[in-house]
Coordinates of C-alpha atoms and ligand atoms in Angstrom, one line a residue:
M289 CA 92.2 15.8 60.0
K290 CA 89.7 17.7 58.1
S291 CA 88.7 16.7 54.9
G292 CA 89.4 18.7 52.2
S293 CA 92.3 20.6 54.1
T294 CA 95.2 22.1 52.9
V295 CA 97.9 19.6 53.9
F296 CA 101.7 20.6 53.5
V297 CA 104.8 18.1 53.3
A298 CA 107.9 19.7 54.1
G299 CA 110.7 17.8 52.6
H300 CA 108.4 15.7 49.7
K301 CA 111.3 14.3 48.2
G302 CA 112.9 12.7 50.7
L303 CA 111.9 9.1 52.1
V304 CA 110.1 10.0 54.7
G305 CA 107.9 13.2 52.9
S306 CA 107.8 10.8 49.8
A307 CA 106.2 7.6 51.9
I308 CA 103.7 10.2 53.4
V309 CA 102.7 12.0 50.5
R310 CA 101.7 8.4 49.2
R311 CA 100.1 7.7 52.1
L312 CA 97.9 11.3 51.7
S313 CA 96.9 10.3 48.1
K314 CA 95.5 7.3 49.2
D315 CA 92.6 9.1 50.8
D316 CA 92.0 11.5 48.4
A317 CA 90.7 13.7 50.7
Y318 CA 93.3 16.6 51.0
R319 CA 94.3 19.1 48.9
V320 CA 98.3 18.0 49.3
I321 CA 100.9 20.6 48.9
T322 CA 104.6 20.6 48.4
A323 CA 107.4 22.7 47.4
D324 CA 110.7 22.2 45.9
R325 CA 113.7 23.0 46.9
S326 CA 114.4 25.7 44.2
T327 CA 111.6 27.7 44.9
L328 CA 111.8 27.0 48.7
D329 CA 114.6 27.1 50.8
L330 CA 113.1 25.9 54.0
T331 CA 116.3 26.7 55.8
D332 CA 115.0 30.7 55.3
A333 CA 112.8 31.6 57.7
R334 CA 111.5 34.8 55.4
M335 CA 111.2 32.7 52.4
V336 CA 109.0 29.9 54.5
D337 CA 106.8 32.6 56.1
S338 CA 106.0 34.2 52.8
Y339 CA 105.3 30.8 52.0
F340 CA 103.1 29.7 54.9
D341 CA 101.1 33.0 54.3
R342 CA 100.4 32.4 50.6
Q343 CA 99.6 28.9 50.8
R344 CA 97.7 28.6 54.0
P345 CA 98.2 25.2 55.2
E346 CA 96.1 23.9 57.7
Y347 CA 98.0 20.8 58.6
V348 CA 101.7 20.4 58.4
F349 CA 104.2 17.3 58.4
L350 CA 107.5 18.6 59.4
A351 CA 109.5 15.8 57.1
A352 CA 112.1 17.9 55.9
A353 CA 116.1 17.2 57.5
K354 CA 119.7 17.2 57.2
V355 CA 120.3 13.0 57.6
G356 CA 122.5 10.3 57.2
G357 CA 124.3 7.3 58.2
I358 CA 126.6 7.0 61.1
L359 CA 130.1 8.0 58.8
A360 CA 127.8 11.0 57.8
N361 CA 126.5 12.0 60.4
D362 CA 130.2 12.0 62.4
S363 CA 131.9 13.1 59.6
Y364 CA 129.7 16.5 59.1
P365 CA 128.3 17.4 62.9
G366 CA 128.5 21.3 61.8
D367 CA 126.5 20.8 59.1
F368 CA 123.8 18.8 60.7
I369 CA 122.9 20.7 63.6
R370 CA 122.8 24.4 61.3
E371 CA 120.8 23.0 58.7
N372 CA 118.1 20.9 61.4
L373 CA 117.9 23.9 63.4
S374 CA 117.2 26.3 60.4
I375 CA 114.4 24.2 59.1
Q376 CA 112.9 23.7 62.1
I377 CA 112.8 27.4 63.2
S378 CA 111.9 28.4 60.1
V379 CA 108.7 25.9 59.7
L380 CA 107.6 25.9 63.2
E381 CA 107.6 29.7 63.7
A382 CA 105.6 30.0 60.2
A383 CA 103.4 27.4 61.2
R384 CA 102.6 29.6 64.7
R385 CA 102.5 32.9 63.0
N386 CA 100.1 31.7 60.0
G387 CA 98.1 29.7 62.4
V388 CA 98.0 26.3 61.4
S389 CA 96.3 24.2 63.2
K390 CA 98.5 21.0 63.6
L391 CA 101.9 20.6 63.1
L392 CA 103.9 16.6 63.1
F393 CA 107.4 16.9 63.8
L394 CA 109.7 13.9 63.2
G395 CA 112.4 13.2 65.4
S396 CA 114.6 9.9 65.6
S397 CA 115.3 7.1 68.1
C398 CA 119.1 8.6 68.2
I399 CA 117.7 11.8 70.8
Y400 CA 117.8 8.8 73.9
P401 CA 120.4 8.2 75.6
R402 CA 123.2 6.4 74.0
L403 CA 122.8 3.7 77.2
A404 CA 119.1 3.8 77.7
P405 CA 116.8 1.0 78.9
Q406 CA 115.7 -1.6 76.8
P407 CA 112.7 -1.2 74.9
I408 CA 113.1 2.7 75.6
R409 CA 110.0 4.4 76.7
E410 CA 109.4 8.2 75.8
D411 CA 110.4 9.2 79.7
A412 CA 114.1 8.0 78.7
L413 CA 114.2 11.5 76.6
L414 CA 117.2 13.9 78.6
T415 CA 118.0 11.2 81.2
G416 CA 121.7 10.8 80.3
P417 CA 124.6 11.3 77.9
L418 CA 124.0 10.7 73.4
E419 CA 125.4 8.8 71.4
A420 CA 128.8 10.1 70.1
T421 CA 128.4 10.2 66.6
N422 CA 125.0 11.3 65.8
E423 CA 125.1 13.5 69.2
A424 CA 124.8 17.0 66.9
Y425 CA 121.7 15.9 64.7
A426 CA 120.4 14.3 67.9
I427 CA 120.8 17.7 69.7
A428 CA 119.0 19.5 66.9
K429 CA 115.8 17.4 67.0
I430 CA 116.0 17.5 70.3
A431 CA 115.7 21.2 70.1
G432 CA 112.6 20.3 67.5
I433 CA 111.0 18.3 70.1
K434 CA 111.5 21.6 73.2
M435 CA 110.4 24.0 70.6
C436 CA 107.0 21.9 69.7
Q437 CA 106.1 21.8 73.5
G438 CA 107.5 25.4 74.2
Y439 CA 104.9 27.0 71.4
R440 CA 102.2 24.5 72.6
R441 CA 102.6 25.8 76.4
Q442 CA 103.3 29.1 75.7
Y443 CA 101.3 30.1 72.3
G444 CA 98.7 27.0 72.4
C445 CA 99.8 25.4 69.4
N446 CA 98.8 22.0 68.5
F447 CA 102.4 20.3 67.4
I448 CA 103.1 16.9 68.1
A449 CA 106.4 15.0 67.6
A450 CA 107.1 11.6 66.8
M451 CA 109.8 9.6 67.2
P452 CA 110.5 6.8 64.8
T453 CA 113.1 4.1 64.8
N454 CA 115.7 3.2 61.8
L455 CA 113.9 3.4 58.6
Y456 CA 113.9 2.1 55.1
G457 CA 111.9 1.7 52.0
P458 CA 111.4 2.9 48.5
G459 CA 113.0 6.7 48.4
D460 CA 116.1 5.6 50.6
N461 CA 119.4 7.0 50.3
F462 CA 121.8 4.2 48.5
D463 CA 125.1 6.2 48.5
L464 CA 127.3 4.5 50.3
H465 CA 129.3 7.2 51.9
S466 CA 126.2 8.9 53.4
S467 CA 123.7 6.4 53.6
H468 CA 122.1 3.7 56.5
V469 CA 122.9 0.5 56.6
L470 CA 120.3 -1.0 55.3
P471 CA 120.4 0.6 51.9
A472 CA 124.3 0.5 51.7
L473 CA 123.5 -3.3 52.2
I474 CA 121.1 -3.6 49.3
R475 CA 123.7 -1.9 47.3
K476 CA 127.0 -3.9 48.0
F477 CA 125.1 -7.3 47.9
H478 CA 124.2 -6.5 44.4
E479 CA 127.2 -5.0 43.0
A480 CA 129.4 -7.5 44.2
K481 CA 127.2 -10.1 43.1
E482 CA 126.7 -8.6 39.9
E483 CA 130.5 -8.2 39.9
H484 CA 131.4 -11.6 41.2
R485 CA 133.3 -10.6 43.7
P486 CA 134.2 -13.0 46.7
T487 CA 133.2 -10.9 50.2
V488 CA 131.3 -8.0 51.6
Q489 CA 132.5 -5.2 54.0
V490 CA 130.3 -5.0 56.6
W491 CA 131.1 -1.7 58.6
G492 CA 132.2 -2.7 62.4
S493 CA 131.4 -5.4 64.3
G494 CA 128.1 -6.8 63.2
K495 CA 126.8 -6.9 67.4
P496 CA 125.2 -3.3 67.6
R497 CA 121.4 -4.1 67.2
R498 CA 118.8 -2.0 65.4
E499 CA 115.1 -1.9 64.8
F500 CA 114.0 -1.3 61.2
L501 CA 110.7 0.2 60.0
H502 CA 109.6 0.3 56.3
V503 CA 109.0 4.0 55.7
D504 CA 105.1 3.0 54.7
D505 CA 104.4 2.2 58.1
L506 CA 105.5 5.3 59.7
A507 CA 103.8 7.2 57.3
D508 CA 100.8 5.4 58.3
A509 CA 101.8 6.5 61.8
C510 CA 102.2 9.5 61.3
V511 CA 98.9 10.3 59.5
H512 CA 97.0 8.0 62.7
L513 CA 99.0 10.3 65.1
M514 CA 97.2 13.6 63.2
N515 CA 93.9 12.5 63.6
V516 CA 94.1 11.2 67.3
W517 CA 97.2 12.3 69.3
D518 CA 96.6 16.5 70.6
D519 CA 99.6 16.1 73.3
G520 CA 103.0 17.3 73.7
D521 CA 104.3 14.2 74.8
I522 CA 106.6 12.5 72.2
V523 CA 105.5 9.1 70.5
N524 CA 107.5 6.2 69.5
V525 CA 107.1 4.9 66.2
G526 CA 108.5 1.5 65.8
V527 CA 108.1 -2.1 65.3
G528 CA 109.0 -3.5 68.7
Q529 CA 111.6 -5.9 67.8
D530 CA 115.3 -6.0 67.1
I531 CA 118.4 -7.7 65.3
T532 CA 121.7 -7.6 65.0
I533 CA 123.4 -6.1 62.2
A534 CA 125.0 -9.7 61.6
E535 CA 121.7 -10.8 60.8
L536 CA 120.4 -7.8 59.0
A537 CA 123.4 -8.6 56.7
E538 CA 123.1 -12.3 56.3
M539 CA 118.9 -11.4 55.5
V540 CA 120.0 -9.0 52.7
Q541 CA 122.5 -11.2 51.7
D542 CA 119.9 -13.5 51.2
V543 CA 117.3 -11.7 49.7
V544 CA 119.9 -10.5 47.0
G545 CA 120.9 -14.3 46.2
Y546 CA 124.7 -13.0 47.0
P547 CA 126.9 -16.3 47.2
G548 CA 130.0 -14.9 48.6
K549 CA 131.4 -14.2 52.2
I550 CA 130.8 -11.3 54.9
Q551 CA 133.8 -9.6 56.1
Y552 CA 133.5 -6.8 58.8
D553 CA 135.2 -4.1 58.9
A554 CA 136.9 -2.9 62.3
T555 CA 138.0 0.6 61.5
K556 CA 134.3 1.9 61.2
P557 CA 132.7 3.0 64.0
D558 CA 129.5 0.4 65.8
G559 CA 127.7 3.1 66.9
T560 CA 125.0 2.8 69.6
P561 CA 124.9 -0.8 71.2
R562 CA 121.5 -1.1 71.0
K563 CA 118.4 1.2 70.4
L564 CA 114.7 -0.7 69.9
L565 CA 112.0 1.2 71.2
D566 CA 109.1 1.1 73.8
V567 CA 106.0 0.9 70.9
S568 CA 103.2 0.8 73.7
R569 CA 101.8 4.2 74.0
M570 CA 101.6 3.7 69.8
A571 CA 99.8 0.6 70.7
S572 CA 97.5 2.1 73.1
L573 CA 96.5 4.6 70.2
G574 CA 95.3 1.5 68.3
W575 CA 98.5 1.7 65.9
Q576 CA 100.9 -1.2 65.0
A577 CA 103.3 -1.6 61.8
R578 CA 102.2 -4.4 59.4
I579 CA 105.3 -4.8 56.9
P580 CA 107.6 -7.0 58.1
L581 CA 111.8 -7.0 57.7
R582 CA 111.8 -9.8 55.1
A583 CA 109.3 -8.6 52.9
G584 CA 110.4 -5.0 53.4
I585 CA 113.4 -5.6 52.2
E586 CA 112.5 -7.6 49.2
S587 CA 110.2 -4.7 48.0
T588 CA 112.5 -2.1 48.8
Y589 CA 115.4 -4.4 47.1
R590 CA 113.0 -4.5 43.7
W591 CA 112.3 -0.6 43.8
F592 CA 116.5 -0.2 43.7
L593 CA 116.5 -2.5 40.5
S594 CA 114.3 -0.6 38.7
G595 CA 116.6 2.1 39.1
A596 CA 114.0 4.6 40.6
H597 CA 116.8 5.7 43.3
D598 CA 119.2 7.1 40.4
R599 CA 116.3 9.5 40.0
T600 CA 115.0 10.6 43.5
S601 CA 117.4 13.3 46.0
A602 CA 116.9 11.6 49.2
G603 CA 120.3 11.4 50.7
T604 CA 121.9 13.9 53.0
G605 CA 120.4 17.0 51.7
V606 CA 117.7 19.5 53.1
G607 CA 114.5 17.8 52.5
A608 CA 115.4 14.0 53.4
Q609 CA 114.1 12.8 56.7
A610 CA 115.2 9.7 57.7
Ligands
GFB191 O1 122.2 2.8 59.8 P1 123.6 3.3 60.3 O2 124.2 4.4 59.7 O3 123.3 4.2 61.5 O4 124.7 2.1 61.2 P2 123.3 4.5 63.3 C1 124.3 1.1 62.0 C2 124.9 0.1 61.7 O5 125.2 -0.9 60.6 C3 126.1 0.6 63.2 C4 126.7 -0.8 60.4 O6 126.6 0.2 63.7 C5 127.2 0.7 61.3 O7 128.7 0.3 62.1 N1 126.9 -0.9 59.6 C6 127.2 -2.2 58.6 C7 126.7 0.1 58.4 N2 127.7 -1.5 57.6 C8 127.0 -0.1 56.9 C9 127.6 0.3 56.1 O8 127.8 -0.1 54.6 N3 126.6 2.0 56.4 C10 126.4 2.0 57.4 N4 125.7 3.4 57.1 N5 126.3 1.4 58.2 C11 122.1 6.5 62.5 C12 122.2 8.2 63.3 O9 123.0 5.7 63.6 O10 120.7 6.5 62.6 C13 121.4 9.3 62.6 O11 123.6 8.5 63.0 C14 120.1 8.8 62.8 O12 121.7 9.8 63.4 C15 120.1 7.2 61.9 O13 119.6 8.4 64.0 C16 118.4 6.3 61.7 O14 121.5 3.2 62.8 O15 124.0 3.9 64.2

């Protein structure tokens, strides 16, 4: 990205967008622009086009999305597919029409087949059936990838796409109905400790394996890709290691200092058994994750304790990508 250029971060109030803004602000080299939901509805193609026409961004990070954990995805598939497709069509088309130099689209590791060989390589895309609990979200994200690739081939747009693994960090959504597992566990163990409750419920069997990437690492990876990657092939962004949900629960319990017991709630879904990303493409581009999981959980817990989560709008709304 050229120094002094105008960079639009779509979804700047969400987990990913806010981390990208933090990362870009460190360099002090860019004119970073953002727009609140009250002034710019990203699902409204005309509004978005006129915003691009007025602001003339040269680089765009598309971090706006409707996101949520396993239960939210499973309960509201219609909202997840509609809102994500609408945002993607509005922003990608506005970027094309207004001659944006480069755009980075954020996908998700759930785009890969449910039973893809592990660790999952980028070429596993569209080789098998998807995980049912997040199929609608995954289809929307796959459509976004195909739109970036199609616009590159047909119109010569320099649109690239990164596929992050499960994310966490400051700016996360801690609402127990719509959040992902890591913030949910922080909240559950914290509240159980405060209220001296004897047990904490962890959904599913505890056996699924997940990989967790701190969002500040992801933001750094996105800026790196903006600077070095000019290809239509998607790029995985992860840490290269995963753990079981049971191991995660014990780690969070330890960080929070909760003395009680864990109970597994078999009425809740496990989701995909494993989704560990193959990160060799990213490594070959000279990037790797730096924040160890335990240190990341500790700092996220401190952020939660500061009460900042009550003041952010991260969640299942448009504008928060995780
Ligand atoms: O993070 P999570 O909601 O999403 O759940 P996915 C991961 C695992 O943690 C599942 C278990 O096996 C859950 O059953 N889990 C245990 C919990 N306790 C809890 C809890 O209190 N809350 C939650 N939320 N989970 C999502 C997709 O899948 O991952 C999205 O639905 C997206 O589309 C996202 O791709 C990254 O990893 O299963």
